[in-house]
Amino acid sequence: PQKSRVTVVGSGNWGSVAAKLIASNTINFNSFHDEVRMWVFEETLPSGEKLSEVINRTNENVKYLPGIKLGQNVVADPDLEHAVKDANMLVFVTPHQFMEGICKRLVGKIRKDAQAISLIKGMEVKREGPCMISTLISEILGINCCVLCGANIANEIAVEKFSEATVGYRENKEIAEKWVRLFNTPYFMVSSVQDVEGVELCGTLKNVVALAAGFVDGLDMGNNTKAAIMRIGLREMKAFSKLLFPSVKDNTFFESCGVADLITTCLGGRNRKCADAFARNGGKRSFDELEAEMLQGQKLQGVSTAKEVYEVLSHRGLLQLFPLFSTVHEICSGRLAPSAIVEYTEHSARLP
Ligand code: NAD
Ligand code: 13P
């Protein structure tokens, strides 16, 4: 049988770690070509050098994952079409807001037998309603798309600290198993569930809860309040997921992609960190400003997700049933003060 060729579309913080993980496996398994292509959204570094050239010279993503060797079989490629043309396994891992544009550029440029997986946390809201990123990929490119989410703070996996992850698949368990083989390592334990939407919605929605947790931290409200936010946030995650996709399974919320990702992101994620700073500044500095200053080019997903969730809920007349989700967006957009995050608890009883 033909060996599979893998391309990672994206090279941010998690994209670079994903390439490293994958490269450590392709080099060991005969079913994969050793080389892993990694598409780099090209930029010029302060030194005047191109990021992709520096990655290929030093084997490090000096901007988004400094200090970590990616593996000699990772090849950075700034040409999107060239990066994907030979691959039959496409791993999508960019901030979600760029995916629609990227997919449109890829139409007609990928192999007919390509399979995809999305590591992206986020969704798009169109006139027709919400669209998950894996669906966007499937529909624009006409290919099958699994998802992988979990309690996966990239910098911790980069130094090979143990974590788990969940692959969500639609019908074909064999394809899911191939993705599991590609990602699974002794320090990155991957399992699979037949619930694409559940896995992807967990990963997407926990970023909204993480903002709420960050507000609570910024207001110095303590652990009990933060735990309450996480509990009610999880309940809204489940209710919202089932509202969009009644097929979503309860058990998915107990996988790594569910409660574990919620916990790690509320403790140590970038959304939490920026929301903490937002609340400490009394909402006077915008998230765009804080993101640029605190994350050095990395991107938050929670603020736009909160807006997207709010649009869906307001369109359906359901805002009152989701006080945490709604309040987070109203705080992010400056309509409410960060301290409003606690008031939601009084209203949360409304949720069935
Ligand atoms: P990141 O936050 O590091 O984002 C920066 C990346 O965006 C860089 O590669 C940059 O080149 C790219 N970029 C900037 N402008 C662009 C444009 N106009 N077009 C295309 N690309 C552009 O990215 P990340 O951490 O790899 O996150 C990607 C996805 O993975 C997100 O959905 C995120 O939620 C998810 N995720 C991240 C982590 C983590 O710990 N970092 C963990 C799990 C999942
Ligand atoms: P942040 O984007 O908030 O850092 O969350 C990372 C993550 O998704 C961990 O699984």
mmCIF file of C-alpha atoms and ligand atoms in Angstrom:
data_model
loop_
_atom_site.group_PDB
_atom_site.id
_atom_site.type_symbol
_atom_site.label_atom_id
_atom_site.label_comp_id
_atom_site.label_asym_id
_atom_site.label_seq_id
_atom_site.Cartn_x
_atom_site.Cartn_y
_atom_site.Cartn_z
ATOM 1 C CA PRO A 1 0.000 0.000 0.000
ATOM 2 C CA GLN A 2 0.997 3.607 -0.682
ATOM 3 C CA LYS A 3 2.514 5.507 2.195
ATOM 4 C CA SER A 4 0.496 8.439 3.503
ATOM 5 C CA ARG A 5 1.862 11.967 3.225
ATOM 6 C CA VAL A 6 0.973 14.482 5.903
ATOM 7 C CA THR A 7 0.727 18.264 5.636
ATOM 8 C CA VAL A 8 -0.016 20.519 8.576
ATOM 9 C CA VAL A 9 -1.856 23.646 7.450
ATOM 10 C CA GLY A 10 -0.876 26.181 10.109
ATOM 11 C CA SER A 11 2.225 26.886 12.180
ATOM 12 C CA GLY A 12 1.167 28.912 15.201
ATOM 13 C CA ASN A 13 1.708 27.770 18.775
ATOM 14 C CA TRP A 14 -0.414 24.602 18.581
ATOM 15 C CA GLY A 15 0.250 24.093 14.857
ATOM 16 C CA SER A 16 3.985 23.857 15.519
ATOM 17 C CA VAL A 17 3.511 21.410 18.399
ATOM 18 C CA ALA A 18 1.155 19.314 16.247
ATOM 19 C CA ALA A 19 3.836 19.147 13.543
ATOM 20 C CA LYS A 20 6.396 18.040 16.136
ATOM 21 C CA LEU A 21 4.101 15.305 17.515
ATOM 22 C CA ILE A 22 3.241 14.021 14.054
ATOM 23 C CA ALA A 23 6.851 14.104 12.870
ATOM 24 C CA SER A 24 7.915 11.962 15.833
ATOM 25 C CA ASN A 25 5.497 9.292 14.563
ATOM 26 C CA THR A 26 5.910 9.496 10.780
ATOM 27 C CA ILE A 27 9.592 8.788 11.213
ATOM 28 C CA ASN A 28 8.807 5.583 13.149
ATOM 29 C CA PHE A 29 5.874 4.130 11.208
ATOM 30 C CA ASN A 30 6.276 2.643 7.738
ATOM 31 C CA SER A 31 2.750 3.593 6.738
ATOM 32 C CA PHE A 32 3.735 7.295 6.614
ATOM 33 C CA HIS A 33 6.314 9.226 4.625
ATOM 34 C CA ASP A 34 8.884 10.627 7.045
ATOM 35 C CA GLU A 35 8.569 14.191 5.844
ATOM 36 C CA VAL A 36 5.867 16.417 7.359
ATOM 37 C CA ARG A 37 5.151 19.628 5.433
ATOM 38 C CA MET A 38 4.040 22.572 7.528
ATOM 39 C CA TRP A 39 2.421 25.529 5.788
ATOM 40 C CA VAL A 40 3.680 28.825 7.210
ATOM 41 C CA PHE A 41 1.724 32.064 6.841
ATOM 42 C CA GLU A 42 4.854 33.959 5.850
ATOM 43 C CA GLU A 43 6.049 36.928 7.786
ATOM 44 C CA THR A 44 9.257 38.912 8.073
ATOM 45 C CA LEU A 45 10.909 38.800 11.478
ATOM 46 C CA PRO A 46 12.470 41.909 13.098
ATOM 47 C CA SER A 47 15.858 40.546 11.925
ATOM 48 C CA GLY A 48 14.628 40.970 8.331
ATOM 49 C CA GLU A 49 14.599 37.187 7.740
ATOM 50 C CA LYS A 50 11.564 35.204 6.566
ATOM 51 C CA LEU A 51 9.955 33.053 9.272
ATOM 52 C CA SER A 52 9.820 29.932 7.061
ATOM 53 C CA GLU A 53 13.541 30.220 6.239
ATOM 54 C CA VAL A 54 14.449 30.559 9.907
ATOM 55 C CA ILE A 55 12.300 27.517 10.785
ATOM 56 C CA ASN A 56 14.068 25.445 8.130
ATOM 57 C CA ARG A 57 17.521 26.647 9.174
ATOM 58 C CA THR A 58 17.089 26.270 12.943
ATOM 59 C CA ASN A 59 14.343 23.575 13.108
ATOM 60 C CA GLU A 60 12.506 25.886 15.500
ATOM 61 C CA ASN A 61 9.487 28.128 15.126
ATOM 62 C CA VAL A 62 11.298 31.022 16.742
ATOM 63 C CA LYS A 63 8.192 33.218 16.834
ATOM 64 C CA TYR A 64 5.372 30.900 17.928
ATOM 65 C CA LEU A 65 7.226 28.081 19.724
ATOM 66 C CA PRO A 66 10.717 29.302 20.622
ATOM 67 C CA GLY A 67 13.196 26.892 22.160
ATOM 68 C CA ILE A 68 11.613 23.670 20.811
ATOM 69 C CA LYS A 69 13.135 21.533 18.041
ATOM 70 C CA LEU A 70 10.398 20.386 15.692
ATOM 71 C CA GLY A 71 12.227 17.353 14.276
ATOM 72 C CA GLN A 72 14.433 17.339 11.187
ATOM 73 C CA ASN A 73 11.614 15.821 9.104
ATOM 74 C CA VAL A 74 9.421 18.917 9.505
ATOM 75 C CA VAL A 75 9.716 21.163 6.442
ATOM 76 C CA ALA A 76 8.273 24.680 6.579
ATOM 77 C CA ASP A 77 6.664 25.775 3.313
ATOM 78 C CA PRO A 78 5.258 29.284 2.763
ATOM 79 C CA ASP A 79 3.504 28.255 -0.485
ATOM 80 C CA LEU A 80 0.045 26.934 0.464
ATOM 81 C CA GLU A 81 -0.686 25.147 -2.810
ATOM 82 C CA HIS A 82 2.739 23.579 -2.934
ATOM 83 C CA ALA A 83 2.495 22.490 0.712
ATOM 84 C CA VAL A 84 -0.717 20.508 0.195
ATOM 85 C CA LYS A 85 -0.402 19.143 -3.321
ATOM 86 C CA ASP A 86 1.055 15.712 -2.522
ATOM 87 C CA ALA A 87 -0.618 15.148 0.846
ATOM 88 C CA ASN A 88 -3.442 12.701 1.464
ATOM 89 C CA MET A 89 -3.644 13.575 5.187
ATOM 90 C CA LEU A 90 -4.346 17.259 5.824
ATOM 91 C CA VAL A 91 -4.161 18.595 9.382
ATOM 92 C CA PHE A 92 -5.843 21.993 9.730
ATOM 93 C CA VAL A 93 -4.670 24.073 12.674
ATOM 94 C CA THR A 94 -4.930 27.840 12.217
ATOM 95 C CA PRO A 95 -6.953 30.376 14.200
ATOM 96 C CA HIS A 96 -10.534 29.739 13.076
ATOM 97 C CA GLN A 97 -11.112 33.148 11.489
ATOM 98 C CA PHE A 98 -8.633 32.382 8.684
ATOM 99 C CA MET A 99 -10.004 28.987 7.669
ATOM 100 C CA GLU A 100 -12.693 30.004 5.207
ATOM 101 C CA GLY A 101 -10.203 32.032 3.157
ATOM 102 C CA ILE A 102 -7.635 29.213 3.292
ATOM 103 C CA CYS A 103 -10.180 26.574 2.204
ATOM 104 C CA LYS A 104 -11.301 28.703 -0.735
ATOM 105 C CA ARG A 105 -7.687 28.992 -1.887
ATOM 106 C CA LEU A 106 -7.374 25.201 -1.732
ATOM 107 C CA VAL A 107 -10.335 24.339 -3.962
ATOM 108 C CA GLY A 108 -9.081 22.134 -6.798
ATOM 109 C CA LYS A 109 -5.548 22.091 -5.359
ATOM 110 C CA ILE A 110 -5.698 19.042 -3.096
ATOM 111 C CA ARG A 111 -5.526 15.322 -3.841
ATOM 112 C CA LYS A 112 -8.850 13.652 -4.637
ATOM 113 C CA ASP A 113 -8.236 11.000 -1.966
ATOM 114 C CA ALA A 114 -7.308 13.494 0.765
ATOM 115 C CA GLN A 115 -8.641 13.106 4.306
ATOM 116 C CA ALA A 116 -8.725 15.996 6.769
ATOM 117 C CA ILE A 117 -8.674 16.588 10.500
ATOM 118 C CA SER A 118 -9.319 19.908 12.223
ATOM 119 C CA LEU A 119 -7.571 20.870 15.491
ATOM 120 C CA ILE A 120 -9.293 24.256 15.375
ATOM 121 C CA LYS A 121 -11.532 25.618 18.128
ATOM 122 C CA GLY A 122 -14.176 27.958 16.767
ATOM 123 C CA MET A 123 -17.142 28.299 14.440
ATOM 124 C CA GLU A 124 -18.546 30.601 11.775
ATOM 125 C CA VAL A 125 -22.026 32.071 11.832
ATOM 126 C CA LYS A 126 -23.576 32.485 8.391
ATOM 127 C CA ARG A 127 -26.972 33.767 7.304
ATOM 128 C CA GLU A 128 -28.131 30.134 7.156
ATOM 129 C CA GLY A 129 -26.965 29.606 10.746
ATOM 130 C CA PRO A 130 -23.877 28.337 12.575
ATOM 131 C CA CYS A 131 -21.252 26.308 10.735
ATOM 132 C CA MET A 132 -18.568 24.299 12.511
ATOM 133 C CA ILE A 133 -15.046 24.563 11.055
ATOM 134 C CA SER A 134 -14.903 20.846 10.187
ATOM 135 C CA THR A 135 -18.122 21.319 8.193
ATOM 136 C CA LEU A 136 -16.660 24.348 6.445
ATOM 137 C CA ILE A 137 -13.629 22.255 5.439
ATOM 138 C CA SER A 138 -15.802 19.312 4.328
ATOM 139 C CA GLU A 139 -18.192 21.462 2.336
ATOM 140 C CA ILE A 140 -15.694 23.748 0.621
ATOM 141 C CA LEU A 141 -13.202 21.006 -0.202
ATOM 142 C CA GLY A 142 -15.582 18.076 -0.608
ATOM 143 C CA ILE A 143 -13.583 15.834 1.757
ATOM 144 C CA ASN A 144 -14.204 13.961 4.989
ATOM 145 C CA CYS A 145 -13.060 15.856 8.094
ATOM 146 C CA CYS A 146 -12.492 14.469 11.602
ATOM 147 C CA VAL A 147 -11.641 16.670 14.597
ATOM 148 C CA LEU A 148 -9.108 16.461 17.427
ATOM 149 C CA CYS A 149 -9.601 18.444 20.635
ATOM 150 C CA GLY A 150 -8.567 17.968 24.238
ATOM 151 C CA ALA A 151 -6.921 19.434 27.306
ATOM 152 C CA ASN A 152 -3.959 20.478 25.224
ATOM 153 C CA ILE A 153 -2.121 23.626 26.200
ATOM 154 C CA ALA A 154 0.469 23.578 23.452
ATOM 155 C CA ASN A 155 3.489 24.753 25.451
ATOM 156 C CA GLU A 156 3.076 21.833 27.890
ATOM 157 C CA ILE A 157 2.855 19.231 25.116
ATOM 158 C CA ALA A 158 5.881 20.846 23.465
ATOM 159 C CA VAL A 159 7.991 19.771 26.463
ATOM 160 C CA GLU A 160 6.363 16.341 26.401
ATOM 161 C CA LYS A 161 4.307 16.559 29.587
ATOM 162 C CA PHE A 162 1.552 13.941 29.570
ATOM 163 C CA SER A 163 -1.867 14.837 28.211
ATOM 164 C CA GLU A 164 -4.883 13.233 26.539
ATOM 165 C CA ALA A 165 -6.877 14.148 23.454
ATOM 166 C CA THR A 166 -10.093 13.085 21.730
ATOM 167 C CA VAL A 167 -10.594 12.411 18.021
ATOM 168 C CA GLY A 168 -14.182 12.847 16.859
ATOM 169 C CA TYR A 169 -15.255 10.975 13.739
ATOM 170 C CA ARG A 170 -18.452 10.679 11.751
ATOM 171 C CA GLU A 171 -18.823 7.124 10.407
ATOM 172 C CA ASN A 172 -15.545 5.595 9.474
ATOM 173 C CA LYS A 173 -13.787 4.202 12.540
ATOM 174 C CA GLU A 174 -10.830 3.041 10.414
ATOM 175 C CA ILE A 175 -10.071 6.604 9.385
ATOM 176 C CA ALA A 176 -10.325 7.715 13.003
ATOM 177 C CA GLU A 177 -7.849 4.992 13.956
ATOM 178 C CA LYS A 178 -5.408 6.225 11.353
ATOM 179 C CA TRP A 179 -5.555 9.723 12.866
ATOM 180 C CA VAL A 180 -5.081 8.238 16.331
ATOM 181 C CA ARG A 181 -1.939 6.395 15.079
ATOM 182 C CA LEU A 182 -0.615 9.624 13.592
ATOM 183 C CA PHE A 183 -0.977 11.628 16.831
ATOM 184 C CA ASN A 184 -0.692 9.122 19.682
ATOM 185 C CA THR A 185 2.621 9.088 21.601
ATOM 186 C CA PRO A 186 3.522 7.911 25.121
ATOM 187 C CA TYR A 187 2.952 11.461 26.385
ATOM 188 C CA PHE A 188 -0.046 12.271 24.143
ATOM 189 C CA MET A 189 -2.757 9.674 24.619
ATOM 190 C CA VAL A 190 -5.472 9.862 21.992
ATOM 191 C CA SER A 191 -8.833 8.082 21.964
ATOM 192 C CA SER A 192 -11.733 8.384 19.542
ATOM 193 C CA VAL A 193 -15.487 8.911 19.778
ATOM 194 C CA GLN A 194 -18.154 8.860 17.091
ATOM 195 C CA ASP A 195 -19.313 12.418 17.701
ATOM 196 C CA VAL A 196 -17.653 15.067 15.524
ATOM 197 C CA GLU A 197 -20.022 17.844 16.559
ATOM 198 C CA GLY A 198 -19.787 17.046 20.283
ATOM 199 C CA VAL A 199 -15.975 17.066 20.287
ATOM 200 C CA GLU A 200 -15.751 20.240 18.207
ATOM 201 C CA LEU A 201 -18.403 22.119 20.180
ATOM 202 C CA CYS A 202 -16.692 21.239 23.479
ATOM 203 C CA GLY A 203 -13.403 22.680 22.183
ATOM 204 C CA THR A 204 -15.111 25.754 20.791
ATOM 205 C CA LEU A 205 -17.422 26.645 23.672
ATOM 206 C CA LYS A 206 -14.969 26.147 26.525
ATOM 207 C CA ASN A 207 -13.120 29.236 25.273
ATOM 208 C CA VAL A 208 -16.166 31.338 26.211
ATOM 209 C CA VAL A 209 -16.216 29.821 29.706
ATOM 210 C CA ALA A 210 -12.454 30.480 29.980
ATOM 211 C CA LEU A 211 -13.097 34.201 29.455
ATOM 212 C CA ALA A 212 -15.626 34.110 32.302
ATOM 213 C CA ALA A 213 -13.058 32.312 34.487
ATOM 214 C CA GLY A 214 -10.489 34.981 33.589
ATOM 215 C CA PHE A 215 -12.883 37.770 34.609
ATOM 216 C CA VAL A 216 -13.371 36.045 37.970
ATOM 217 C CA ASP A 217 -9.583 35.799 38.413
ATOM 218 C CA GLY A 218 -9.139 39.456 37.448
ATOM 219 C CA LEU A 219 -11.734 40.426 40.047
ATOM 220 C CA ASP A 220 -9.934 38.274 42.676
ATOM 221 C CA MET A 221 -13.113 36.368 43.433
ATOM 222 C CA GLY A 222 -11.462 33.117 44.418
ATOM 223 C CA ASN A 223 -11.719 29.444 43.640
ATOM 224 C CA ASN A 224 -15.310 28.740 44.647
ATOM 225 C CA THR A 225 -16.645 31.390 42.297
ATOM 226 C CA LYS A 226 -14.407 30.122 39.528
ATOM 227 C CA ALA A 227 -15.587 26.553 40.100
ATOM 228 C CA ALA A 228 -19.201 27.773 39.941
ATOM 229 C CA ILE A 229 -18.440 29.485 36.633
ATOM 230 C CA MET A 230 -16.903 26.271 35.285
ATOM 231 C CA ARG A 231 -19.850 24.152 36.401
ATOM 232 C CA ILE A 232 -22.482 26.445 34.942
ATOM 233 C CA GLY A 233 -20.349 26.980 31.861
ATOM 234 C CA LEU A 234 -20.194 23.227 31.301
ATOM 235 C CA ARG A 235 -23.962 23.056 31.637
ATOM 236 C CA GLU A 236 -24.401 25.782 29.021
ATOM 237 C CA MET A 237 -21.873 24.040 26.761
ATOM 238 C CA LYS A 238 -23.943 20.880 26.881
ATOM 239 C CA ALA A 239 -27.284 22.650 26.382
ATOM 240 C CA PHE A 240 -25.959 24.740 23.478
ATOM 241 C CA SER A 241 -24.346 21.720 21.788
ATOM 242 C CA LYS A 242 -27.560 19.719 21.977
ATOM 243 C CA LEU A 243 -29.555 22.669 20.725
ATOM 244 C CA LEU A 244 -27.460 22.784 17.557
ATOM 245 C CA PHE A 245 -26.981 19.038 17.222
ATOM 246 C CA PRO A 246 -29.371 16.822 19.191
ATOM 247 C CA SER A 247 -27.126 13.869 18.244
ATOM 248 C CA VAL A 248 -24.312 15.109 20.541
ATOM 249 C CA LYS A 249 -23.571 12.451 23.167
ATOM 250 C CA ASP A 250 -23.528 13.067 26.928
ATOM 251 C CA ASN A 251 -20.379 10.959 27.324
ATOM 252 C CA THR A 252 -18.392 13.281 25.066
ATOM 253 C CA PHE A 253 -18.438 15.893 27.856
ATOM 254 C CA PHE A 254 -16.493 13.443 30.053
ATOM 255 C CA GLU A 255 -13.740 12.906 27.468
ATOM 256 C CA SER A 256 -10.557 14.968 27.346
ATOM 257 C CA CYS A 257 -12.236 17.338 24.871
ATOM 258 C CA GLY A 258 -14.957 18.102 27.422
ATOM 259 C CA VAL A 259 -14.455 18.653 31.103
ATOM 260 C CA ALA A 260 -10.641 18.242 30.985
ATOM 261 C CA ASP A 261 -10.143 20.900 28.319
ATOM 262 C CA LEU A 262 -12.533 23.192 30.180
ATOM 263 C CA ILE A 263 -10.466 22.844 33.361
ATOM 264 C CA THR A 264 -7.029 23.308 31.796
ATOM 265 C CA THR A 265 -8.130 26.316 29.744
ATOM 266 C CA CYS A 266 -9.778 27.972 32.751
ATOM 267 C CA LEU A 267 -6.536 27.437 34.710
ATOM 268 C CA GLY A 268 -3.800 28.090 32.187
ATOM 269 C CA GLY A 269 -5.062 29.231 28.783
ATOM 270 C CA ARG A 270 -4.586 32.416 26.788
ATOM 271 C CA ASN A 271 -8.293 33.319 26.877
ATOM 272 C CA ARG A 272 -8.193 33.162 30.681
ATOM 273 C CA LYS A 273 -5.014 35.239 30.815
ATOM 274 C CA CYS A 274 -6.306 38.073 28.613
ATOM 275 C CA ALA A 275 -9.722 38.111 30.330
ATOM 276 C CA ASP A 276 -7.950 38.422 33.691
ATOM 277 C CA ALA A 277 -6.071 41.495 32.366
ATOM 278 C CA PHE A 278 -9.286 42.872 30.838
ATOM 279 C CA ALA A 279 -11.069 42.722 34.210
ATOM 280 C CA ARG A 280 -8.074 44.175 36.103
ATOM 281 C CA ASN A 281 -8.200 47.143 33.716
ATOM 282 C CA GLY A 282 -11.927 47.550 34.407
ATOM 283 C CA GLY A 283 -12.731 46.788 30.765
ATOM 284 C CA LYS A 284 -10.968 49.984 29.663
ATOM 285 C CA ARG A 285 -8.461 48.257 27.355
ATOM 286 C CA SER A 286 -9.904 46.277 24.456
ATOM 287 C CA PHE A 287 -9.255 42.589 23.876
ATOM 288 C CA ASP A 288 -7.599 43.455 20.556
ATOM 289 C CA GLU A 289 -5.109 45.642 22.382
ATOM 290 C CA LEU A 290 -4.490 43.074 25.134
ATOM 291 C CA GLU A 291 -4.126 40.240 22.611
ATOM 292 C CA ALA A 292 -1.526 42.172 20.613
ATOM 293 C CA GLU A 293 0.407 43.145 23.729
ATOM 294 C CA MET A 294 0.244 39.888 25.692
ATOM 295 C CA LEU A 295 0.269 37.163 23.015
ATOM 296 C CA GLN A 296 2.907 38.336 20.488
ATOM 297 C CA GLY A 297 1.005 37.311 17.371
ATOM 298 C CA GLN A 298 -0.916 34.376 18.864
ATOM 299 C CA LYS A 299 -4.679 34.661 18.593
ATOM 300 C CA LEU A 300 -7.594 34.463 21.018
ATOM 301 C CA GLN A 301 -10.579 32.429 19.872
ATOM 302 C CA GLY A 302 -12.965 33.037 22.771
ATOM 303 C CA VAL A 303 -13.941 36.648 22.087
ATOM 304 C CA SER A 304 -15.180 36.004 18.539
ATOM 305 C CA THR A 305 -16.744 32.698 19.622
ATOM 306 C CA ALA A 306 -18.703 34.513 22.355
ATOM 307 C CA LYS A 307 -20.009 36.890 19.678
ATOM 308 C CA GLU A 308 -20.894 34.025 17.350
ATOM 309 C CA VAL A 309 -22.705 32.125 20.123
ATOM 310 C CA TYR A 310 -24.557 35.338 21.060
ATOM 311 C CA GLU A 311 -25.728 35.785 17.449
ATOM 312 C CA VAL A 312 -27.083 32.245 17.334
ATOM 313 C CA LEU A 313 -28.872 32.627 20.673
ATOM 314 C CA SER A 314 -30.336 36.041 19.920
ATOM 315 C CA HIS A 315 -31.532 34.855 16.503
ATOM 316 C CA ARG A 316 -33.364 31.995 18.222
ATOM 317 C CA GLY A 317 -34.658 34.126 21.108
ATOM 318 C CA LEU A 318 -32.759 32.005 23.647
ATOM 319 C CA LEU A 319 -30.354 34.493 25.262
ATOM 320 C CA GLN A 320 -32.055 34.261 28.642
ATOM 321 C CA LEU A 321 -31.473 30.530 28.839
ATOM 322 C CA PHE A 322 -27.708 31.077 28.499
ATOM 323 C CA PRO A 323 -26.847 33.811 31.002
ATOM 324 C CA LEU A 324 -23.134 32.972 31.169
ATOM 325 C CA PHE A 325 -22.558 32.876 27.416
ATOM 326 C CA SER A 326 -24.603 36.065 26.884
ATOM 327 C CA THR A 327 -22.929 37.958 29.718
ATOM 328 C CA VAL A 328 -19.442 37.092 28.464
ATOM 329 C CA HIS A 329 -20.200 38.658 25.085
ATOM 330 C CA GLU A 330 -21.787 41.717 26.683
ATOM 331 C CA ILE A 331 -18.679 42.218 28.815
ATOM 332 C CA CYS A 332 -16.281 41.680 25.883
ATOM 333 C CA SER A 333 -18.193 44.192 23.765
ATOM 334 C CA GLY A 334 -18.194 46.810 26.550
ATOM 335 C CA ARG A 335 -21.931 46.802 27.234
ATOM 336 C CA LEU A 336 -21.496 45.402 30.758
ATOM 337 C CA ALA A 337 -18.723 45.785 33.323
ATOM 338 C CA PRO A 338 -16.548 42.706 34.078
ATOM 339 C CA SER A 339 -18.177 42.488 37.511
ATOM 340 C CA ALA A 340 -21.451 41.562 35.759
ATOM 341 C CA ILE A 341 -20.058 38.034 35.386
ATOM 342 C CA VAL A 342 -21.197 37.142 38.913
ATOM 343 C CA GLU A 343 -24.740 38.370 38.386
ATOM 344 C CA TYR A 344 -25.293 35.549 35.896
ATOM 345 C CA THR A 345 -25.415 33.013 38.756
ATOM 346 C CA GLU A 346 -28.689 34.488 39.961
ATOM 347 C CA HIS A 347 -30.145 33.891 36.527
ATOM 348 C CA SER A 348 -28.640 30.513 35.810
ATOM 349 C CA ALA A 349 -31.546 28.752 37.477
ATOM 350 C CA ARG A 350 -33.495 29.527 34.326
ATOM 351 C CA LEU A 351 -31.586 26.912 32.388
ATOM 352 C CA PRO A 352 -33.590 23.690 32.242
HETATM 353 P P1 NAD B 1 -1.799 30.937 17.257
HETATM 354 O O1 NAD B 1 -2.740 31.444 18.282
HETATM 355 O O2 NAD B 1 -0.380 30.784 17.631
HETATM 356 O O3 NAD B 1 -1.982 31.941 16.019
HETATM 357 C C1 NAD B 1 -0.976 32.450 15.264
HETATM 358 C C2 NAD B 1 -0.956 31.841 13.884
HETATM 359 O O4 NAD B 1 -1.886 32.524 13.032
HETATM 360 C C3 NAD B 1 0.410 31.998 13.246
HETATM 361 O O5 NAD B 1 0.785 30.810 12.597
HETATM 362 C C4 NAD B 1 0.176 33.095 12.239
HETATM 363 O O6 NAD B 1 1.053 33.008 11.136
HETATM 364 C C5 NAD B 1 -1.231 32.788 11.807
HETATM 365 N N1 NAD B 1 -1.852 33.888 11.097
HETATM 366 C C6 NAD B 1 -1.862 35.213 11.414
HETATM 367 N N2 NAD B 1 -2.522 35.905 10.461
HETATM 368 C C7 NAD B 1 -2.940 34.997 9.546
HETATM 369 C C8 NAD B 1 -3.695 35.089 8.338
HETATM 370 N N3 NAD B 1 -4.145 36.273 7.908
HETATM 371 N N4 NAD B 1 -3.946 33.961 7.654
HETATM 372 C C9 NAD B 1 -3.523 32.770 8.096
HETATM 373 N N5 NAD B 1 -2.806 32.610 9.217
HETATM 374 C C10 NAD B 1 -2.533 33.721 9.937
HETATM 375 O O7 NAD B 1 -2.334 29.581 16.620
HETATM 376 P P2 NAD B 1 -2.454 28.138 17.330
HETATM 377 O O8 NAD B 1 -2.105 28.226 18.780
HETATM 378 O O9 NAD B 1 -1.709 27.179 16.478
HETATM 379 O O10 NAD B 1 -4.017 27.860 17.278
HETATM 380 C C11 NAD B 1 -4.682 27.329 16.157
HETATM 381 C C12 NAD B 1 -5.978 26.680 16.599
HETATM 382 O O11 NAD B 1 -5.679 25.644 17.540
HETATM 383 C C13 NAD B 1 -6.947 27.641 17.324
HETATM 384 O O12 NAD B 1 -8.259 27.375 16.941
HETATM 385 C C14 NAD B 1 -6.748 27.305 18.791
HETATM 386 O O13 NAD B 1 -7.907 27.536 19.579
HETATM 387 C C15 NAD B 1 -6.440 25.815 18.713
HETATM 388 N N6 NAD B 1 -5.686 25.302 19.883
HETATM 389 C C16 NAD B 1 -4.642 25.986 20.411
HETATM 390 C C17 NAD B 1 -3.962 25.469 21.511
HETATM 391 C C18 NAD B 1 -2.806 26.177 22.157
HETATM 392 O O14 NAD B 1 -2.461 25.859 23.301
HETATM 393 N N7 NAD B 1 -2.140 27.101 21.476
HETATM 394 C C19 NAD B 1 -4.334 24.230 22.023
HETATM 395 C C20 NAD B 1 -5.388 23.535 21.445
HETATM 396 C C21 NAD B 1 -6.061 24.094 20.368
HETATM 397 P P1 13P B 2 -6.332 29.031 24.913
HETATM 398 O O1 13P B 2 -6.523 29.369 23.450
HETATM 399 O O2 13P B 2 -7.234 29.791 25.819
HETATM 400 O O3 13P B 2 -4.878 29.155 25.306
HETATM 401 O O4 13P B 2 -6.711 27.506 25.086
HETATM 402 C C1 13P B 2 -5.830 26.520 24.648
HETATM 403 C C2 13P B 2 -6.537 25.232 24.488
HETATM 404 O O5 13P B 2 -7.437 25.119 23.680
HETATM 405 C C3 13P B 2 -6.090 24.112 25.342
HETATM 406 O O6 13P B 2 -6.680 22.900 24.978
#
